[in-house]
PDB file of C-alpha atoms in Angstrom:
ATOM      1  CA  ASP A 191      93.286 148.024  93.036  1.00 71.00           C
ATOM      2  CA  TRP A 192      92.841 151.149  95.218  1.00 78.00           C
ATOM      3  CA  LEU A 193      89.154 150.390  96.119  1.00 83.00           C
ATOM      4  CA  TYR A 194      89.488 146.599  96.007  1.00 82.00           C
ATOM      5  CA  PRO A 195      93.194 145.753  96.832  1.00 86.00           C
ATOM      6  CA  ARG A 196      94.421 142.382  95.418  1.00 89.00           C
ATOM      7  CA  ARG A 197      94.944 139.940  98.209  1.00 91.00           C
ATOM      8  CA  CYS A 198      97.025 136.762  98.778  1.00 95.00           C
ATOM      9  CA  ALA A 199      95.195 133.684  97.857  1.00 95.00           C
ATOM     10  CA  PHE A 200      96.593 131.834 100.872  1.00 95.00           C
ATOM     11  CA  CYS A 201      96.827 134.398 103.510  1.00 93.00           C
ATOM     12  CA  ASP A 202      94.396 137.222 102.516  1.00 91.00           C
ATOM     13  CA  GLU A 203      97.188 139.895 102.923  1.00 92.00           C
ATOM     14  CA  VAL A 204      97.067 142.872 100.548  1.00 92.00           C
ATOM     15  CA  LEU A 205      99.529 142.224  97.821  1.00 92.00           C
ATOM     16  CA  GLY A 206     102.518 144.405  96.744  1.00 88.00           C
ATOM     17  CA  SER A 207     102.712 145.895  93.239  1.00 82.00           C
ATOM     18  CA  MET A 208     105.080 143.106  91.980  1.00 84.00           C
ATOM     19  CA  GLU A 209     102.840 140.209  93.555  1.00 88.00           C
ATOM     20  CA  LYS A 210     100.148 138.695  91.422  1.00 90.00           C
ATOM     21  CA  TYR A 211      98.310 136.128  93.250  1.00 93.00           C
ATOM     22  CA  LEU A 212     100.431 135.126  96.251  1.00 95.00           C
ATOM     23  CA  CYS A 213     102.611 137.303  98.665  1.00 94.00           C
ATOM     24  CA  CYS A 214     106.290 136.503  98.866  1.00 93.00           C
ATOM     25  CA  SER A 215     105.928 134.642 102.141  1.00 93.00           C
ATOM     26  CA  CYS A 216     103.280 132.341 100.812  1.00 94.00           C
ATOM     27  CA  ARG A 217     105.041 131.822  97.584  1.00 92.00           C
ATOM     28  CA  CYS A 218     108.056 130.605  99.274  1.00 92.00           C
ATOM     29  CA  ARG A 219     106.086 128.420 101.675  1.00 90.00           C
ATOM     30  CA  MET A 220     103.494 127.070  99.139  1.00 90.00           C
ATOM     31  CA  PRO A 221     101.900 123.609 100.042  1.00 93.00           C
ATOM     32  CA  LYS A 222     103.640 120.548  98.383  1.00 94.00           C
ATOM     33  CA  PRO A 223     101.517 118.861  95.665  1.00 96.00           C
ATOM     34  CA  ILE A 224     100.260 115.569  96.375  1.00 96.00           C
ATOM     35  CA  GLY A 225     103.164 113.293  95.457  1.00 91.00           C
ATOM     36  CA  GLU A 226     103.933 109.610  95.425  1.00 92.00           C
ATOM     37  CA  PRO A 227     102.628 107.271  96.676  1.00 95.00           C
ATOM     38  CA  ASN A 228      99.145 108.093  95.618  1.00 96.00           C
ATOM     39  CA  CYS A 229      96.212 106.200  94.706  1.00 97.00           C
ATOM     40  CA  LYS A 230      96.411 104.879  90.841  1.00 96.00           C
ATOM     41  CA  LYS A 231      92.683 105.699  90.291  1.00 97.00           C
ATOM     42  CA  CYS A 232      91.764 108.901  92.209  1.00 96.00           C
ATOM     43  CA  GLY A 233      95.268 110.240  93.181  1.00 96.00           C
ATOM     44  CA  LYS A 234      94.487 110.532  96.792  1.00 96.00           C
ATOM     45  CA  PRO A 235      97.792 110.337  98.937  1.00 95.00           C
ATOM     46  CA  LEU A 236      98.764 106.663 100.125  1.00 95.00           C
ATOM     47  CA  LEU A 237     100.599 105.770 103.502  1.00 90.00           C
ATOM     48  CA  ARG A 238     102.641 102.812 101.991  1.00 90.00           C
ATOM     49  CA  GLU A 239     104.615 102.536  98.793  1.00 90.00           C
ATOM     50  CA  GLU A 240     103.308  99.035  98.069  1.00 89.00           C
ATOM     51  CA  GLN A 241      99.751 100.148  98.002  1.00 92.00           C
ATOM     52  CA  GLU A 242      98.110 100.860  94.693  1.00 95.00           C
ATOM     53  CA  TYR A 243      94.675 102.215  95.498  1.00 95.00           C
ATOM     54  CA  CYS A 244      93.140 103.905  98.440  1.00 94.00           C
ATOM     55  CA  TYR A 245      90.299 102.343 100.553  1.00 92.00           C
ATOM     56  CA  ASP A 246      87.543 103.923  98.703  1.00 91.00           C
ATOM     57  CA  CYS A 247      88.736 102.958  95.301  1.00 94.00           C
ATOM     58  CA  MET A 248      89.580  99.317  96.428  1.00 94.00           C
ATOM     59  CA  HIS A 249      85.680  99.169  97.374  1.00 91.00           C
ATOM     60  CA  THR A 250      83.959 101.288  94.944  1.00 89.00           C
ATOM     61  CA  HIS A 251      83.435 100.896  91.221  1.00 91.00           C
ATOM     62  CA  HIS A 252      84.371 104.306  89.332  1.00 94.00           C
ATOM     63  CA  TYR A 253      83.120 105.289  85.910  1.00 96.00           C
ATOM     64  CA  TYR A 254      86.192 107.416  85.273  1.00 98.00           C
ATOM     65  CA  GLU A 255      89.526 106.208  84.278  1.00 98.00           C
ATOM     66  CA  ARG A 256      92.015 108.219  86.328  1.00 98.00           C
ATOM     67  CA  GLY A 257      92.083 111.546  88.234  1.00 98.00           C
ATOM     68  CA  LEU A 258      94.408 113.897  90.154  1.00 98.00           C
ATOM     69  CA  SER A 259      94.252 116.676  92.715  1.00 98.00           C
ATOM     70  CA  LEU A 260      96.995 119.222  93.186  1.00 98.00           C
ATOM     71  CA  TRP A 261      96.846 119.536  97.039  1.00 98.00           C
ATOM     72  CA  ASN A 262      95.260 118.192 100.338  1.00 96.00           C
ATOM     73  CA  HIS A 263      92.379 119.940 101.455  1.00 96.00           C
ATOM     74  CA  LYS A 264      93.751 121.503 104.422  1.00 94.00           C
ATOM     75  CA  ASN A 265      94.992 124.940 105.655  1.00 93.00           C
ATOM     76  CA  PRO A 266      95.686 127.049 103.775  1.00 94.00           C
ATOM     77  CA  VAL A 267      94.146 125.441 100.690  1.00 96.00           C
ATOM     78  CA  ASN A 268      90.785 124.688 102.012  1.00 96.00           C
ATOM     79  CA  GLN A 269      90.443 128.487 103.245  1.00 96.00           C
ATOM     80  CA  SER A 270      91.646 129.704  99.918  1.00 96.00           C
ATOM     81  CA  VAL A 271      89.272 127.284  97.977  1.00 97.00           C
ATOM     82  CA  TYR A 272      86.380 128.553 100.098  1.00 95.00           C
ATOM     83  CA  GLN A 273      87.123 132.248  99.328  1.00 95.00           C
ATOM     84  CA  PHE A 274      87.349 131.220  95.403  1.00 96.00           C
ATOM     85  CA  LYS A 275      83.945 129.314  95.713  1.00 94.00           C
ATOM     86  CA  TYR A 276      81.765 131.365  97.777  1.00 94.00           C
ATOM     87  CA  HIS A 277      83.337 134.828  98.057  1.00 92.00           C
ATOM     88  CA  ASN A 278      83.871 135.875  94.354  1.00 92.00           C
ATOM     89  CA  GLN A 279      87.647 135.463  94.461  1.00 93.00           C
ATOM     90  CA  ARG A 280      87.461 134.518  90.892  1.00 94.00           C
ATOM     91  CA  ARG A 281      91.060 135.328  89.970  1.00 93.00           C
ATOM     92  CA  TYR A 282      92.295 132.681  92.445  1.00 96.00           C
ATOM     93  CA  GLY A 283      91.237 130.269  89.622  1.00 96.00           C
ATOM     94  CA  ILE A 284      94.006 131.647  87.378  1.00 96.00           C
ATOM     95  CA  LEU A 285      96.595 130.582  90.124  1.00 96.00           C
ATOM     96  CA  TYR A 286      95.149 127.166  90.732  1.00 97.00           C
ATOM     97  CA  SER A 287      94.971 126.496  86.746  1.00 98.00           C
ATOM     98  CA  GLN A 288      98.655 127.460  86.276  1.00 97.00           C
ATOM     99  CA  GLU A 289      99.752 125.358  89.239  1.00 97.00           C
ATOM    100  CA  LEU A 290      97.574 122.350  87.972  1.00 98.00           C
ATOM    101  CA  VAL A 291      99.196 122.524  84.491  1.00 98.00           C
ATOM    102  CA  LYS A 292     102.748 123.067  85.928  1.00 97.00           C
ATOM    103  CA  GLU A 293     102.323 119.877  88.039  1.00 97.00           C
ATOM    104  CA  PHE A 294     100.233 117.646  85.694  1.00 97.00           C
ATOM    105  CA  GLN A 295     100.859 118.821  82.136  1.00 97.00           C
ATOM    106  CA  LYS A 296     102.755 115.421  81.221  1.00 97.00           C
ATOM    107  CA  GLU A 297      99.945 113.543  82.597  1.00 97.00           C
ATOM    108  CA  ILE A 298      97.261 115.524  80.710  1.00 98.00           C
ATOM    109  CA  GLU A 299      99.196 115.021  77.534  1.00 97.00           C
ATOM    110  CA  ARG A 300      99.207 111.255  78.139  1.00 97.00           C
ATOM    111  CA  TRP A 301      95.524 111.243  78.496  1.00 98.00           C
ATOM    112  CA  ARG A 302      95.042 113.293  75.343  1.00 98.00           C
ATOM    113  CA  PRO A 303      91.637 114.849  76.183  1.00 98.00           C
ATOM    114  CA  ASP A 304      89.598 116.020  73.078  1.00 98.00           C
ATOM    115  CA  ILE A 305      87.847 118.497  75.152  1.00 98.00           C
ATOM    116  CA  ILE A 306      87.791 119.847  78.803  1.00 98.00           C
ATOM    117  CA  MET A 307      84.338 120.025  80.874  1.00 98.00           C
ATOM    118  CA  PRO A 308      83.644 121.609  83.999  1.00 98.00           C
ATOM    119  CA  VAL A 309      81.193 119.981  86.416  1.00 97.00           C
ATOM    120  CA  PRO A 310      78.190 122.199  86.154  1.00 95.00           C
ATOM    121  CA  LEU A 311      76.302 124.008  88.911  1.00 93.00           C
ATOM    122  CA  HIS A 312      72.390 124.007  89.047  1.00 91.00           C
ATOM    123  CA  PRO A 313      71.161 127.129  87.318  1.00 90.00           C
ATOM    124  CA  SER A 314      69.720 128.637  90.572  1.00 90.00           C
ATOM    125  CA  ARG A 315      72.969 128.183  92.399  1.00 90.00           C
ATOM    126  CA  LYS A 316      74.912 129.600  89.541  1.00 92.00           C
ATOM    127  CA  ARG A 317      72.630 132.773  89.574  1.00 92.00           C
ATOM    128  CA  LYS A 318      73.032 133.202  93.150  1.00 92.00           C
ATOM    129  CA  ARG A 319      76.947 132.791  93.103  1.00 91.00           C
ATOM    130  CA  GLY A 320      77.172 134.438  89.952  1.00 94.00           C
ATOM    131  CA  TYR A 321      79.706 132.136  88.493  1.00 96.00           C
ATOM    132  CA  ASN A 322      80.637 128.435  88.167  1.00 97.00           C
ATOM    133  CA  GLN A 323      84.161 127.948  89.937  1.00 97.00           C
ATOM    134  CA  ALA A 324      84.861 124.801  87.902  1.00 97.00           C
ATOM    135  CA  GLN A 325      84.280 126.657  84.627  1.00 98.00           C
ATOM    136  CA  ILE A 326      86.810 129.331  85.529  1.00 98.00           C
ATOM    137  CA  LEU A 327      89.443 126.463  86.111  1.00 98.00           C
ATOM    138  CA  ALA A 328      88.407 124.591  82.936  1.00 98.00           C
ATOM    139  CA  GLU A 329      88.710 127.591  80.792  1.00 98.00           C
ATOM    140  CA  GLU A 330      91.953 128.752  82.326  1.00 98.00           C
ATOM    141  CA  ILE A 331      93.368 125.316  81.772  1.00 98.00           C
ATOM    142  CA  GLY A 332      92.044 125.020  78.245  1.00 98.00           C
ATOM    143  CA  LYS A 333      93.655 128.470  77.368  1.00 97.00           C
ATOM    144  CA  ILE A 334      97.115 127.363  78.796  1.00 97.00           C
ATOM    145  CA  LEU A 335      97.222 124.011  76.940  1.00 97.00           C
ATOM    146  CA  GLU A 336      95.054 124.973  73.931  1.00 97.00           C
ATOM    147  CA  ILE A 337      92.362 122.231  74.516  1.00 98.00           C
ATOM    148  CA  PRO A 338      88.731 123.181  73.543  1.00 98.00           C
ATOM    149  CA  VAL A 339      86.395 123.736  76.497  1.00 98.00           C
ATOM    150  CA  ASP A 340      82.632 122.774  76.344  1.00 97.00           C
ATOM    151  CA  SER A 341      80.874 124.523  79.127  1.00 96.00           C
ATOM    152  CA  LYS A 342      77.303 123.996  77.729  1.00 96.00           C
ATOM    153  CA  SER A 343      76.867 120.510  76.931  1.00 96.00           C
ATOM    154  CA  LEU A 344      76.840 119.100  80.477  1.00 96.00           C
ATOM    155  CA  ILE A 345      73.972 120.317  82.627  1.00 94.00           C
ATOM    156  CA  ARG A 346      72.815 119.893  86.297  1.00 92.00           C
ATOM    157  CA  THR A 347      69.108 118.938  86.031  1.00 90.00           C
ATOM    158  CA  ARG A 348      68.287 118.725  89.803  1.00 80.00           C
ATOM    159  CA  LYS A 349      69.298 120.927  92.672  1.00 73.00           C
ATOM    160  CA  THR A 350      70.950 118.865  95.134  1.00 67.00           C
ATOM    161  CA  SER A 351      71.796 119.168  98.827  1.00 57.00           C
ATOM    162  CA  PRO A 352      75.584 120.163  99.465  1.00 59.00           C
ATOM    163  CA  GLN A 353      77.535 116.982  99.411  1.00 50.00           C
ATOM    164  CA  LYS A 354      79.689 118.068 102.363  1.00 57.00           C
ATOM    165  CA  LYS A 355      76.893 117.543 104.770  1.00 57.00           C
ATOM    166  CA  LEU A 356      76.235 113.894 103.661  1.00 52.00           C
ATOM    167  CA  GLY A 357      77.588 110.580 104.275  1.00 57.00           C
ATOM    168  CA  HIS A 358      78.853 108.250 101.446  1.00 55.00           C
ATOM    169  CA  GLN A 359      75.687 106.587 100.794  1.00 59.00           C
ATOM    170  CA  GLU A 360      73.569 109.785 101.067  1.00 63.00           C
ATOM    171  CA  ARG A 361      76.000 111.376  98.504  1.00 60.00           C
ATOM    172  CA  LYS A 362      75.416 108.742  95.905  1.00 61.00           C
ATOM    173  CA  LYS A 363      71.581 108.935  96.473  1.00 66.00           C
ATOM    174  CA  ASN A 364      71.615 112.790  96.330  1.00 64.00           C
ATOM    175  CA  LEU A 365      73.404 112.779  92.891  1.00 74.00           C
ATOM    176  CA  LYS A 366      71.059 110.262  91.281  1.00 75.00           C
ATOM    177  CA  HIS A 367      69.862 111.697  87.994  1.00 78.00           C
ATOM    178  CA  ALA A 368      71.322 115.105  88.865  1.00 87.00           C
ATOM    179  CA  PHE A 369      73.330 115.379  85.612  1.00 93.00           C
ATOM    180  CA  ALA A 370      72.404 115.184  82.035  1.00 94.00           C
ATOM    181  CA  VAL A 371      74.059 115.707  78.530  1.00 95.00           C
ATOM    182  CA  LYS A 372      72.398 117.881  75.872  1.00 95.00           C
ATOM    183  CA  HIS A 373      71.206 116.042  72.808  1.00 93.00           C
ATOM    184  CA  THR A 374      73.420 118.459  70.748  1.00 94.00           C
ATOM    185  CA  PHE A 375      76.582 117.027  72.219  1.00 95.00           C
ATOM    186  CA  GLN A 376      78.829 115.277  69.891  1.00 93.00           C
ATOM    187  CA  ALA A 377      80.635 112.324  71.517  1.00 91.00           C
ATOM    188  CA  VAL A 378      84.469 112.495  71.662  1.00 96.00           C
ATOM    189  CA  LYS A 379      86.779 109.788  72.735  1.00 97.00           C
ATOM    190  CA  ARG A 380      88.356 111.453  75.739  1.00 98.00           C
ATOM    191  CA  VAL A 381      86.973 114.070  78.182  1.00 98.00           C
ATOM    192  CA  LEU A 382      88.778 115.800  81.066  1.00 98.00           C
ATOM    193  CA  LEU A 383      86.512 116.945  83.747  1.00 98.00           C
ATOM    194  CA  VAL A 384      87.496 119.871  85.966  1.00 98.00           C
ATOM    195  CA  ASP A 385      86.050 120.488  89.456  1.00 97.00           C
ATOM    196  CA  ASP A 386      87.292 122.132  92.711  1.00 97.00           C
ATOM    197  CA  ILE A 387      87.277 119.411  95.278  1.00 96.00           C
ATOM    198  CA  TYR A 388      87.310 115.603  95.180  1.00 96.00           C
ATOM    199  CA  THR A 389      86.195 113.782  98.263  1.00 91.00           C
ATOM    200  CA  THR A 390      84.423 110.273  97.596  1.00 88.00           C
ATOM    201  CA  GLY A 391      84.235 110.783  94.002  1.00 91.00           C
ATOM    202  CA  ASN A 392      80.510 110.629  93.759  1.00 91.00           C
ATOM    203  CA  THR A 393      80.058 113.762  91.729  1.00 93.00           C
ATOM    204  CA  ILE A 394      82.779 112.863  89.288  1.00 95.00           C
ATOM    205  CA  ASP A 395      81.303 109.306  88.966  1.00 95.00           C
ATOM    206  CA  ALA A 396      77.843 110.745  88.293  1.00 94.00           C
ATOM    207  CA  VAL A 397      79.011 112.927  85.501  1.00 96.00           C
ATOM    208  CA  SER A 398      81.436 110.222  83.975  1.00 97.00           C
ATOM    209  CA  ASN A 399      78.500 107.892  83.855  1.00 96.00           C
ATOM    210  CA  VAL A 400      76.251 110.179  81.888  1.00 96.00           C
ATOM    211  CA  LEU A 401      78.963 110.988  79.531  1.00 97.00           C
ATOM    212  CA  LYS A 402      79.844 107.348  78.836  1.00 97.00           C
ATOM    213  CA  GLN A 403      76.153 106.739  78.379  1.00 95.00           C
ATOM    214  CA  LYS A 404      76.382 109.389  75.429  1.00 95.00           C
ATOM    215  CA  GLY A 405      79.478 107.560  73.816  1.00 96.00           C
ATOM    216  CA  VAL A 406      82.465 108.937  75.526  1.00 97.00           C
ATOM    217  CA  GLU A 407      84.994 106.177  75.783  1.00 97.00           C
ATOM    218  CA  ASN A 408      87.406 107.661  78.646  1.00 98.00           C
ATOM    219  CA  VAL A 409      86.935 110.196  81.351  1.00 98.00           C
ATOM    220  CA  TYR A 410      89.536 111.743  83.311  1.00 98.00           C
ATOM    221  CA  PHE A 411      89.429 114.557  85.988  1.00 98.00           C
ATOM    222  CA  LEU A 412      91.451 117.382  87.657  1.00 98.00           C
ATOM    223  CA  THR A 413      90.596 119.097  90.986  1.00 98.00           C
ATOM    224  CA  ILE A 414      92.273 121.741  93.168  1.00 98.00           C
ATOM    225  CA  SER A 415      92.256 119.518  96.371  1.00 97.00           C
TER     226      SER A 415
END
């Protein structure tokens, strides 16, 4: 702590001895989780109570059953996730996982997942980064809820361009044949996928599709934002 002092996950200020992941100020001003109304498929916030689905979900076939995200991807969340993802702030994953469980435990229990699986990184990207941020989240959530985590059966077979730089159709094309399931995988009924960010759902869909081809019946997902 003296050489590398712990910093607040939201404002990056050095934390006091009694503060674990957030400073007192940020803890008091934590972003509100996405509430109602939200899309009954992907969980995105909706403008009107009478709406059931967001525009994307009304016009797109999804392979997953249901998903939820904790926060909107805007300050201070987007900066915090960026640090978690690219700047080795792995311990932020403990905070995110605790908050995800606190907000969605009842929903997860209704889904009754047999296993949790993180969305995988390509091996070259994982070597460069040193870790898979989705795996950190999955393992922490699994530890809290005592659900088995499978971080090995799902693999990324093709190195893709970063999704954030692409349009909707380009994202789909970019992820074609990007994922596979190892032949050793024993199909279960229900899988909970975990990733950091949900945008258009193409990544979650691509993974859900290969899992269903291997015999999984229902796929759900959780993301930070």
